[in-house]
Coordinates of C-alpha atoms in Angstrom, one line a residue:
Chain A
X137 CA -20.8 -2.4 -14.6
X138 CA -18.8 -2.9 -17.6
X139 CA -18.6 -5.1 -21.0
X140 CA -15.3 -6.0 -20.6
X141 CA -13.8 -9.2 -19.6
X142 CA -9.8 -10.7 -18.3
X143 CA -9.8 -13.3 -21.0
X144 CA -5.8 -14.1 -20.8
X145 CA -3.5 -13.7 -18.0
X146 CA 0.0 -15.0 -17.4
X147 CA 2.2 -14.9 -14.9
X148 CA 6.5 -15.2 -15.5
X149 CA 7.4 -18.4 -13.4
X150 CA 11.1 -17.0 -13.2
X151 CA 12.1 -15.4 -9.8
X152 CA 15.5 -14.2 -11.1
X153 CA 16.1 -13.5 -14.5
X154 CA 19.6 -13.3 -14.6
X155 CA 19.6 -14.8 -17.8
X156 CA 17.1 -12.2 -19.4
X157 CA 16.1 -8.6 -19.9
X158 CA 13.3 -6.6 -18.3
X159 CA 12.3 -6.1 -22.6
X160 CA 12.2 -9.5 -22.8
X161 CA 10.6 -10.6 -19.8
X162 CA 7.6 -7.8 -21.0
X163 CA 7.4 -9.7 -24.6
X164 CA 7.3 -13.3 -22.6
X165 CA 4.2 -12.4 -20.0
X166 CA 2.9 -10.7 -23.5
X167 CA 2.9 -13.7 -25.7
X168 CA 1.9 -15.9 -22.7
X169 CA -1.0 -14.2 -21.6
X170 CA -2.1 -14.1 -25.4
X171 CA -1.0 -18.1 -25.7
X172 CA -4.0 -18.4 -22.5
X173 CA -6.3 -16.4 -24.1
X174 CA -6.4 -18.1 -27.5
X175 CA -5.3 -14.7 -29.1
X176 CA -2.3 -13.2 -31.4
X177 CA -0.5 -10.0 -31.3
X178 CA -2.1 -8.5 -34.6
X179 CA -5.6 -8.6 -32.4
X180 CA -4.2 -6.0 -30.0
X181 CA -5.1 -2.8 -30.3
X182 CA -4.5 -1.3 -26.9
X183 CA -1.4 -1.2 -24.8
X184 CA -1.1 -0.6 -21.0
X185 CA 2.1 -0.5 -18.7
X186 CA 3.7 1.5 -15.9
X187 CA 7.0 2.8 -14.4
X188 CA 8.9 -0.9 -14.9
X189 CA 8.5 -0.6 -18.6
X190 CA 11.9 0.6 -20.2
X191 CA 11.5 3.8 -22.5
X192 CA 9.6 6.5 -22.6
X193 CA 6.0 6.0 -21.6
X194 CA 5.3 2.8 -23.9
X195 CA 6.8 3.7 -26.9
X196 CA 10.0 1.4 -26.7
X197 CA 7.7 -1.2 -25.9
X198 CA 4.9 -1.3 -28.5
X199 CA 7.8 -1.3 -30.6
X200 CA 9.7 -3.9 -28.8
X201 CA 6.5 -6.0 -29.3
X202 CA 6.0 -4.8 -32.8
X203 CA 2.4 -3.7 -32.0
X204 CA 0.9 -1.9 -35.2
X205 CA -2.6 -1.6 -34.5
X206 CA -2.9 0.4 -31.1
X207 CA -5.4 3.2 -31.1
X208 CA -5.1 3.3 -27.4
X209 CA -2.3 3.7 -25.0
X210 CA -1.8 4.4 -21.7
X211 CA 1.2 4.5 -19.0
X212 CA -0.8 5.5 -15.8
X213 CA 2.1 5.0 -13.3
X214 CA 1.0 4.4 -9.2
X215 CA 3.6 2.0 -8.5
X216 CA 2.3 -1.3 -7.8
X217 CA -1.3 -0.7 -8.1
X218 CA -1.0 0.9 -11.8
X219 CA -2.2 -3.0 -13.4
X220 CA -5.0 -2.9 -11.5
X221 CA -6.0 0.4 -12.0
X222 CA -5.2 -0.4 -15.8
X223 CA -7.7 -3.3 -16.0
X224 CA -10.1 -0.7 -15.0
X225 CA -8.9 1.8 -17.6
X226 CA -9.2 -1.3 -20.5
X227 CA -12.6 -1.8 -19.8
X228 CA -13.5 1.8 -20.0
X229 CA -12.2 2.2 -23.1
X230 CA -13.9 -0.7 -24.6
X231 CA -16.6 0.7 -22.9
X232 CA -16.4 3.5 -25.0
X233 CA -15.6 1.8 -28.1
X234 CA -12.4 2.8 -28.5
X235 CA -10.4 -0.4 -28.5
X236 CA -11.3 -4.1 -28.6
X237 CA -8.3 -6.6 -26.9
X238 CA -6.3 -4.3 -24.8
X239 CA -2.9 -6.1 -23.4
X240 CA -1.4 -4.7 -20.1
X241 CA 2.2 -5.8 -19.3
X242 CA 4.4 -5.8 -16.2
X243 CA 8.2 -7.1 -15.7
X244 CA 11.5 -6.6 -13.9
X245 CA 14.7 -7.7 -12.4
X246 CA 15.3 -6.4 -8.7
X247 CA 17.2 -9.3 -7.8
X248 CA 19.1 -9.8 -10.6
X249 CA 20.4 -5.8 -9.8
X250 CA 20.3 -6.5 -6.8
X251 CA 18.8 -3.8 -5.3
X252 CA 17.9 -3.4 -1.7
X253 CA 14.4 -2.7 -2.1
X254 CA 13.0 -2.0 1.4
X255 CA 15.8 -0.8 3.3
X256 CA 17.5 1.9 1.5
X257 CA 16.7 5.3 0.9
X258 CA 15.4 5.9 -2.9
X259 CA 14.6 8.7 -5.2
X260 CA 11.9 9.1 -7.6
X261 CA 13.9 10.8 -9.9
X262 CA 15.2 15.2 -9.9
X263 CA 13.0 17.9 -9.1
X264 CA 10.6 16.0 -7.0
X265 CA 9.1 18.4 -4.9
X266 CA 8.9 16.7 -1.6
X267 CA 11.6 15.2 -1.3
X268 CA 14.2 17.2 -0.3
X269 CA 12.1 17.3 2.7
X270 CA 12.2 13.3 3.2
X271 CA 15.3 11.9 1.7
X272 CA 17.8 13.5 4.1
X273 CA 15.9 11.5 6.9
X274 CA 16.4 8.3 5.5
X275 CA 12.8 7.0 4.8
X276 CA 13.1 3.7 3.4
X277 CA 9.9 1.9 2.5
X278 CA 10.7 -0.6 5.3
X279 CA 10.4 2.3 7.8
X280 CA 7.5 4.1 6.2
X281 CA 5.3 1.2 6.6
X282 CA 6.3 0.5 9.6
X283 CA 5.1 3.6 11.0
X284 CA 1.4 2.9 9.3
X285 CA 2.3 -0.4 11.7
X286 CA 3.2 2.0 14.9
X287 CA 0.3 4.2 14.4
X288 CA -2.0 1.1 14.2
X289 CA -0.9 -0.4 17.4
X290 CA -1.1 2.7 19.0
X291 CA -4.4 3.7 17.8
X292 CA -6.1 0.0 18.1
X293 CA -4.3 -1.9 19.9
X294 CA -3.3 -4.7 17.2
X295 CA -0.3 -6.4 17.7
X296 CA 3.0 -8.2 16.4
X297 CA 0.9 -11.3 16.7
X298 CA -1.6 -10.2 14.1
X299 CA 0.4 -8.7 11.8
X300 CA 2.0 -12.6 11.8
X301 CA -1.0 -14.1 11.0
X302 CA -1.2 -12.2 7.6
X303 CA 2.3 -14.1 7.0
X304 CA 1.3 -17.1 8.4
X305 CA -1.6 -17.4 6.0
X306 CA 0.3 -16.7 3.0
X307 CA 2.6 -19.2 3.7
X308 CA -0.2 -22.1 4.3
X309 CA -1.3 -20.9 0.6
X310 CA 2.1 -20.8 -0.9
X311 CA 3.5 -24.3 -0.1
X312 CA 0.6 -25.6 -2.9
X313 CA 2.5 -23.4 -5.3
X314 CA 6.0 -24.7 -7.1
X315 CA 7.3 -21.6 -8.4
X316 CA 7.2 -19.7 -4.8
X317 CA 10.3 -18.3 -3.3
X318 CA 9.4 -19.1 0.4
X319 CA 7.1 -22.3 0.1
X320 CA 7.2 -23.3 4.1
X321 CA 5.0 -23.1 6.2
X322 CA 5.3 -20.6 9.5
X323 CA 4.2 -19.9 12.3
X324 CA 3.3 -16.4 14.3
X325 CA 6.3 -17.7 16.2
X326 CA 8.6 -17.6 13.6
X327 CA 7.5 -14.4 12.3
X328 CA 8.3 -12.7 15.6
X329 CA 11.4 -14.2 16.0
X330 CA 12.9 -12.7 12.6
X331 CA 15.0 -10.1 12.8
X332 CA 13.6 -6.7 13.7
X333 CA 14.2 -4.9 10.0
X334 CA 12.0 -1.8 11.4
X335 CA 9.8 -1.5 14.2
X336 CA 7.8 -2.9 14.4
X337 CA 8.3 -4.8 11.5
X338 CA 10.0 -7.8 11.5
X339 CA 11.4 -9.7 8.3
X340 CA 9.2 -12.6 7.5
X341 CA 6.8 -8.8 8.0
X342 CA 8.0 -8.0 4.5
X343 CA 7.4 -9.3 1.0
X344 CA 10.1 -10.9 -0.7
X345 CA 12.4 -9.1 -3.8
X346 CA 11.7 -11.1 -6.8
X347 CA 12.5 -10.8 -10.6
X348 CA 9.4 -11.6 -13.0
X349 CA 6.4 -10.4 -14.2
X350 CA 3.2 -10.9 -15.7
X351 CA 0.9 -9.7 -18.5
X352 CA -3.5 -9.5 -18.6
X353 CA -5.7 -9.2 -21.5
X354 CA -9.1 -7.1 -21.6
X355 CA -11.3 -7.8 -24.2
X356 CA -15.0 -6.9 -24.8
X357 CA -17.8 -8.7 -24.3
X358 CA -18.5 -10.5 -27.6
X359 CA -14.9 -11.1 -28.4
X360 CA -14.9 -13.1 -25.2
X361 CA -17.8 -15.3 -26.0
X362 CA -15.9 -16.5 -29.0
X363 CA -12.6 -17.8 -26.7
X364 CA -12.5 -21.0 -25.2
X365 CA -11.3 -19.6 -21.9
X366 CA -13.9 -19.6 -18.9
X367 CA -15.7 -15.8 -18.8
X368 CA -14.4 -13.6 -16.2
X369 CA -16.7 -10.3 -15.8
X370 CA -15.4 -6.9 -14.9
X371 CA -18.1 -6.2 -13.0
X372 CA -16.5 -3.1 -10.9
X373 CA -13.4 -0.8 -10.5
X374 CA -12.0 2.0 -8.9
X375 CA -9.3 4.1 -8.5
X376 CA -7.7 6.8 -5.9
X377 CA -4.5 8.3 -4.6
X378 CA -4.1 9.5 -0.9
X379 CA -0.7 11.7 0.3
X380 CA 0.0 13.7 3.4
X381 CA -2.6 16.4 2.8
X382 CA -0.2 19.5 3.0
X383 CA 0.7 18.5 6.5
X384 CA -2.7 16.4 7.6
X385 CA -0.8 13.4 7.7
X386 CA -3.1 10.3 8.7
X387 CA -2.1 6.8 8.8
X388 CA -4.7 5.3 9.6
X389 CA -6.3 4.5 6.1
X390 CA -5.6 4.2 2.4
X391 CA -6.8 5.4 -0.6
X392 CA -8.2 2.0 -1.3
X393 CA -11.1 3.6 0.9
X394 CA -12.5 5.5 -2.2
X395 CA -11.0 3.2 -4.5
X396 CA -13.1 0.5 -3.0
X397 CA -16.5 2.0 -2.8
X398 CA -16.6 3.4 -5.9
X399 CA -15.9 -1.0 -7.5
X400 CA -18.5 -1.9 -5.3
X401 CA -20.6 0.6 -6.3
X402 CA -20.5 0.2 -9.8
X403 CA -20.5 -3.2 -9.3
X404 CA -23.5 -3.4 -7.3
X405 CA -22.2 -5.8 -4.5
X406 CA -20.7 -5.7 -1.3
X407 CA -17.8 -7.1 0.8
X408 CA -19.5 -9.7 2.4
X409 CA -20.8 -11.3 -1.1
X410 CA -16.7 -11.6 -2.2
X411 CA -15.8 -15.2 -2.1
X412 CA -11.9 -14.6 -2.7
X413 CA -9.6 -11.0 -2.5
X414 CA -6.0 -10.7 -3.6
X415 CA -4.8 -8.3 -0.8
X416 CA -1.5 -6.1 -2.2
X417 CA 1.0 -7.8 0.8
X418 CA 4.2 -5.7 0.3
X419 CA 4.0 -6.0 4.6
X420 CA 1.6 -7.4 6.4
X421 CA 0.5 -4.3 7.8
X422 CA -0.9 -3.5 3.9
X423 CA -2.8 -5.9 4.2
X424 CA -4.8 -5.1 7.5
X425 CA -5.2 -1.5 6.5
X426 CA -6.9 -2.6 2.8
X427 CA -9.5 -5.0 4.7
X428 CA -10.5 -2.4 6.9
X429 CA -10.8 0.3 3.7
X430 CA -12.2 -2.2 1.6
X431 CA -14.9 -2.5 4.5
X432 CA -14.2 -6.4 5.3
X433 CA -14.2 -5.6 8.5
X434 CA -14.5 -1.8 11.1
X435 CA -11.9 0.3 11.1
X436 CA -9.6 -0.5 13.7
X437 CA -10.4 -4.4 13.4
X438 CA -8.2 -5.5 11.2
X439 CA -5.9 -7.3 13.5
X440 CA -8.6 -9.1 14.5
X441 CA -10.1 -9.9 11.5
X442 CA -6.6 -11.7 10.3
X443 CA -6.2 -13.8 13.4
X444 CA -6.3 -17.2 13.8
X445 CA -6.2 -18.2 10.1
X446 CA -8.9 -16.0 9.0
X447 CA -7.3 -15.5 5.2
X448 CA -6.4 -19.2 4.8
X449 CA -8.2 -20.8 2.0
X450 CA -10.5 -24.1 3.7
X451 CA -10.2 -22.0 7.5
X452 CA -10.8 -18.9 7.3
X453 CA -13.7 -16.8 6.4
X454 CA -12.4 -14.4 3.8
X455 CA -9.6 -16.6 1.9
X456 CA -6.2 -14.2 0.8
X457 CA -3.5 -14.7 -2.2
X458 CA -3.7 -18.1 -2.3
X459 CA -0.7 -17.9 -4.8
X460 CA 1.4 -17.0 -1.6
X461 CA 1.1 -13.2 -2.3
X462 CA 4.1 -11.0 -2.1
X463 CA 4.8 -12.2 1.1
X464 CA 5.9 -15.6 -0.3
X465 CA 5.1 -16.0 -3.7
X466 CA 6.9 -13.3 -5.9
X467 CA 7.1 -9.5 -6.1
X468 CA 7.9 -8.5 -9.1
X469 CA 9.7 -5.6 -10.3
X470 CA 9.2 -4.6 -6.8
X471 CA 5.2 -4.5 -8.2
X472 CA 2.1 -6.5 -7.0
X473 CA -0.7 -5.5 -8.3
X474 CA -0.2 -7.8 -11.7
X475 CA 0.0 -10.4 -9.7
X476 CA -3.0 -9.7 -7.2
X477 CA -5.3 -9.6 -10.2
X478 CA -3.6 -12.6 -12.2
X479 CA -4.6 -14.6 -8.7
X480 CA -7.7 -13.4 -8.5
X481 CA -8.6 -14.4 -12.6
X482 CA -7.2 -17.7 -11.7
X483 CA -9.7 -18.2 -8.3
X484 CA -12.6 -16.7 -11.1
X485 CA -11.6 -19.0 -13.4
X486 CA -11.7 -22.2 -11.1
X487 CA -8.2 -22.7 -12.1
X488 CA -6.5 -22.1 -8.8
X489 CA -4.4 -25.0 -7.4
X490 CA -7.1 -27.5 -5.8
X491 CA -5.9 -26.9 -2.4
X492 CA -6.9 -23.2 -2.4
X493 CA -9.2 -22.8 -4.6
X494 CA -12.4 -21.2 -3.4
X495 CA -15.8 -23.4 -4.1
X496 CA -18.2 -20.2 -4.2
X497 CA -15.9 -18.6 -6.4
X498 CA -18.7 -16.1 -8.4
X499 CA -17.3 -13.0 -7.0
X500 CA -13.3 -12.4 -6.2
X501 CA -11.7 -8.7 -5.7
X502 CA -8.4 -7.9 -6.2
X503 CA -6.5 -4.8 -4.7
X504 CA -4.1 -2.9 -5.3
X505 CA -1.8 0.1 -3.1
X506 CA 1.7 1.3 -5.1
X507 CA 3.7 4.3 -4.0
X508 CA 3.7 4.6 -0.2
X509 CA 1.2 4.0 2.6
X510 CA 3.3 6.7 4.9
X511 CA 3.6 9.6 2.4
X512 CA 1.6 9.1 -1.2
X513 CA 0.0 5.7 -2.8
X514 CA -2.9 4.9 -4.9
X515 CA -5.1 2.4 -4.9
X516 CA -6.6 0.1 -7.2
X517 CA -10.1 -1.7 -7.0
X518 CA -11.0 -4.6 -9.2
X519 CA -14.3 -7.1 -8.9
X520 CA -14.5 -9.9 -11.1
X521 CA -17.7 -12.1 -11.7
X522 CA -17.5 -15.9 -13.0
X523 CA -20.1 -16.2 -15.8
Chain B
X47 CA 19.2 -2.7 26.8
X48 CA 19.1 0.6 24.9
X49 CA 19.9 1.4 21.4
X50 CA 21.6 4.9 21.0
X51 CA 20.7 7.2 18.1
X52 CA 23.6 6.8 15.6
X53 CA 25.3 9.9 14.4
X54 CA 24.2 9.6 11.1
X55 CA 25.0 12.2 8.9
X56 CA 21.8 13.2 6.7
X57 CA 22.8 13.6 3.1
X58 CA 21.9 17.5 2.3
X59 CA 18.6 18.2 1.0
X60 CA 18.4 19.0 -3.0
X61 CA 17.8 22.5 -3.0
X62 CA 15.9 24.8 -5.5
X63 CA 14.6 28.0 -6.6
X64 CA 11.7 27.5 -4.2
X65 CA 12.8 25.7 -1.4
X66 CA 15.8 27.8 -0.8
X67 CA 13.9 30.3 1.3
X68 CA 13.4 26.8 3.5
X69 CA 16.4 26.3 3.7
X70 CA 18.1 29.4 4.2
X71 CA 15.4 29.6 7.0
X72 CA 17.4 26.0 8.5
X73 CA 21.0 27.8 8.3
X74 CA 19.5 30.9 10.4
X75 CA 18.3 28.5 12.8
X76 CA 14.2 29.0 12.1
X77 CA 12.2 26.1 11.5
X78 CA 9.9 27.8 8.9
X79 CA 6.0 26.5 7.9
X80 CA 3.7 27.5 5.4
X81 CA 1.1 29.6 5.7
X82 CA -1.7 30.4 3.2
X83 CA -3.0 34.0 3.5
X84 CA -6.1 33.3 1.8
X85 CA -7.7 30.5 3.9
X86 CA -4.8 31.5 7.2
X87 CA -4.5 27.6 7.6
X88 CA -0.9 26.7 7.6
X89 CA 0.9 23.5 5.6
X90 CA 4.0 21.3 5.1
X91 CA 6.2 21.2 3.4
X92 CA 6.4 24.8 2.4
X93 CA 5.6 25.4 -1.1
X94 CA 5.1 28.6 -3.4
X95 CA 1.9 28.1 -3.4
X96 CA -1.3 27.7 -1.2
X97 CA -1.9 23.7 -1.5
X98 CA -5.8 25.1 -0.4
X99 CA -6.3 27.5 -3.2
X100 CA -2.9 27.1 -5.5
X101 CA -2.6 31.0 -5.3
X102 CA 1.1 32.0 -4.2
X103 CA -0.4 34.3 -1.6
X104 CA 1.5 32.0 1.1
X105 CA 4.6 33.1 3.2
X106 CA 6.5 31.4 5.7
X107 CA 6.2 31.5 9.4
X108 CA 8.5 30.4 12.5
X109 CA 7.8 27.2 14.2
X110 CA 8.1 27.1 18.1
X111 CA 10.0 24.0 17.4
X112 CA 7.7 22.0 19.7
X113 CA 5.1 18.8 19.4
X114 CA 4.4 15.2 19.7
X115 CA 5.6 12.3 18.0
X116 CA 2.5 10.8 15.5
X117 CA 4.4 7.8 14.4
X118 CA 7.9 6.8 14.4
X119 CA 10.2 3.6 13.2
X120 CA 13.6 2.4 13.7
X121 CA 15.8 1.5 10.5
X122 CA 17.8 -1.3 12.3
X123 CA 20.9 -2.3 11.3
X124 CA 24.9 -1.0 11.7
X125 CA 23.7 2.2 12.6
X126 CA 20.1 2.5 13.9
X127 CA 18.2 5.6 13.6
X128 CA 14.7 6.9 14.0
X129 CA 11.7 8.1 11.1
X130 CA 9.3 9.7 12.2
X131 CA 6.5 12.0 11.7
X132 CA 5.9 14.9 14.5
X133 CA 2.9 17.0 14.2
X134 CA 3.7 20.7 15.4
X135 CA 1.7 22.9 17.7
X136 CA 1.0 25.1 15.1
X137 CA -1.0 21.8 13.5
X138 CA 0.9 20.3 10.8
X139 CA 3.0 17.2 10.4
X140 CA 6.4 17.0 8.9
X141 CA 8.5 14.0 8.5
X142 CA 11.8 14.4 10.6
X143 CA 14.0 11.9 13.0
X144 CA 14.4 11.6 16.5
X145 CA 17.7 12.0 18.2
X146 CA 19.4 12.4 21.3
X147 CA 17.6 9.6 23.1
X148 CA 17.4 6.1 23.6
X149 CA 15.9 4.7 20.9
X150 CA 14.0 2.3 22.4
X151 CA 11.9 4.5 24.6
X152 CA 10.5 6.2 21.8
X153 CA 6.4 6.2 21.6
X154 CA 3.6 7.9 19.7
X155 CA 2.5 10.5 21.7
X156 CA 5.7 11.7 23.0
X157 CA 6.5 15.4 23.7
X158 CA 9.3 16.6 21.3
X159 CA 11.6 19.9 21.1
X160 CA 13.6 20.9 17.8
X161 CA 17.1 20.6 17.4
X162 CA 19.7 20.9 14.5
X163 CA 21.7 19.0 13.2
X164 CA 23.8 19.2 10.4
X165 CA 24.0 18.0 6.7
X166 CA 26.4 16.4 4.4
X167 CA 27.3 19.6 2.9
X168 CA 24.1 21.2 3.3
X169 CA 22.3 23.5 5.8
X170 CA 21.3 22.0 8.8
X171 CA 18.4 20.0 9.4
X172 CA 15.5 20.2 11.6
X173 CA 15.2 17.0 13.8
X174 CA 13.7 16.1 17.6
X175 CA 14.6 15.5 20.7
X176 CA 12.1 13.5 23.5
X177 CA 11.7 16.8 26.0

């Protein structure tokens, strides 16, 4: 358990920023996420972002922001999981008494560039030691995922069909939202019929490329008794990074394995007491192999466990980014963990839109997987109590 | 209807200090794996050191150039090719394509023989064939 709380969060309602930079788009999720937590910049003395950030680490940043009072910083980069994992940093530290009101931000413009996020070949940067070994072959992270997808179906049995339905309920929970790219409705029929992008994968498979992003605020116990905002409990977190084992290569599950028993051990619950989990969706096949790591359902199940409207807020049994997700809300910077925990503050809060929001909503999770499934990822773990 | 491996041309690999030996190994024709001395479990990709123990009492060793296909995917598009992981007989996994075949007839599980097949500029590159 910690004594740390979310007590702003904010999320960028653009989808393509032609119009702005990824600096700016940081200082706007900044000021808005301190705008919902009834908080100003001089009361932030802890700074958290990742890879998307321009600069080096977070300096250009903090100054960017004009941030004067930091005594902690930190730029743990996993890809899309880093804000998640960086909630759980934020409440250590104020655990520890080393900061107060940490601020984590997260922005970018992939579709202003546009880049072709899924389907072409990318490097992390020189001297990478693996890669040289991977590049030549064309991975793309379209393909990579896809074989976690192959090796499922081969292994368990789940099919094209289930995948869909991890689609299918995003897109029942992202026609309630304004702001999403892809707010219609579909069915398991129209995700099969997309084009094949890589087997087995099909498009409406993927998550979209969106331009955003989206700021959190951490704050300790007694500061967050004094804001005006509903009190949202850090109750548990964890963290871990999975890669191909010198040569052990398994597909079959995620980090998110550790990264999820260690939250619900510290926070002294299991899967079956969470009323709502943001699930990172950057394919539907993410999704299937989180539930099954985060023990929502056996290993193996997870196909199952999606069918027939299981994630669908009202239907199902364990309701899934009811902002639409990646899938169909937004993706931004290429980076959804911001977003699964902002979702997941919002169901806390009772502050979801009416049409999704959970009843029991006590306990919510949100997850996080950046890097790749196929190769290396980690995995973030997030439980949140409603006070 | 079957979808015919393209005949991509793999961009060369970025070689260093390290990897050469790797890749020196490729232009001799010798698909090369690690092998750490201390524990005698072998790895991949070859590195200087033993990812069991970090010492760099490793050295490489031939593969037979046979295994089975773990996972695979097809990058679809203009010219369609296929990812893939193939675990070895000698009991590691390496990330590779599969050429030479119809694509659509590849599965997990599938028996696989090495094959070359050259760079942009590069050495040549270890891929698979279905056997």
């Amino acid at each position: 358990m910690t004594n740390a709380f979310i007590v702003g969060a904010f999320e960028h309602p653009t989808r393509k920023a032609d119009d702005k930079s990824t600096a700016q788009l940081h200082a706007e999720v900044a000021y808005g996420a301190l705008q919902d937590a009834g908080l100003s910049v001089d009361d932030i003395d802890g700074y958290l972002c990742a890879g998307d950030a321009p600069g080096m680490g977070g300096l250009s940043m903090v100054e960017h922001l004009n941030l004067r009072k930091l005594r902690y910083i930190d730029t743990t980069e996993t890809g899309g999981s880093s804000y998640v994992i960086h909630v759980g940093h934020a409440a250590e530290m104020i655990k520890a008494g080393k900061c107060n009101i940490c601020l984590i931000t997260l922005a970018g413009r992939p579709r202003a560039e546009g880049m072709q996020t899924g389907t072409a070949v990318r490097s992390a940067g020189s001297g990478v030691p693996d890669e040289p070994f991977e590049i030549p072959y064309g991975r793309t992270i379209a393909t990579m995922h896809a074989m976690v997808a192959q090796r499922h179906m081969y292994e368990f049995g789940t099919t094209s069909e289930q995948l869909a339905w991890v689609k299918v309920a995003a897109s029942h929970h992202a026609q309630y939202n304004p702001h999403a790219m892809l707010p219609k409705v579909v069915t398991v029929e129209d995700v099969l019929n997309s084009p094949m992008i890589a087997d087995p994968l099909h498009r409406l498979d993927c998550c979209v490329i969106s331009d955003g992003g989206g700021a959190l605020i951490v704050a300790r116990e007694e500061i967050a008794r004094q804001l005006k905002r509903p009190l949202v409990k850090i109750r548990g977190w964890g963290e871990a990074i999975k890669h191909q084992m010198a040569g052990q290569v398994d597909l079959t599950w995620s980090a998110s394995v550790q990264s999820g028993k260690i939250a619900f051990e510290m926070a002294g619950c299991k899967p079956s007491d969470i009323k709502y989990a943001s699930i990172y969706d950057s394919f539907t096949i993410s999704v299937i192999i989180q539930l099954e790591d985060l023990g929502f359902c056996e290993k193996g199940q997870g196909g199952k466990f999606v069918a027939d409207g299981n994630l669908i807020s009202g239907v199902g049994k364990l309701p899934f980014n009811t902002d639409g997700g990646g899938l169909c809300n937004n993706h931004p910077a290429n980076r959804g963990g911001m977003t699964k925990v902002i979702e997941a503050v919002r169901q806390a809060r009772g502050e979801a839109h009416p049409a999704v929001q959970v009843k029991d909503h006590s306990l919510v999770l949100a997850n996080g997987k950046g890097g790749s499934l196929c190769t290396r990822h980690g995995c973030g773990t997030v439980i949140l109590e409603a006070l | 209807m079957a979808t015919m491996a393209s005949n991509r041309i793999p961009p060369a690999p970025v070689e260093d200090p390290t990897n050469k030996a790797f890749f020196d190994g490729c232009r001799e024709g010798k698909l090369l794996i690690g092998r750490c001395l201390d524990t005698g479990k072998p790895f991949f990709y070859p590195r200087g050191i033993s990812p069991f123990t970090l010492s760099t009492n490793v050295r490489l060793e031939p593969s037979k150039g046979e295994g089975v296909i773990y996972s695979w995917s097809i990058q679809r598009g203009k010219d369609p090719y296929c990812l893939a992981y193939v675990t070895l007989d000698e009991g590691v996994t390496m990330m590779t394509n599969i050429v030479d075949c119809d694509l659509d007839t590849i599965r997990c599980g599938q028996r696989v023989r090495l094959v070359w097949k050259p760079s942009d500029g590069g050495p040549p590159l270890p891929m698979f064939t279905p056997v």
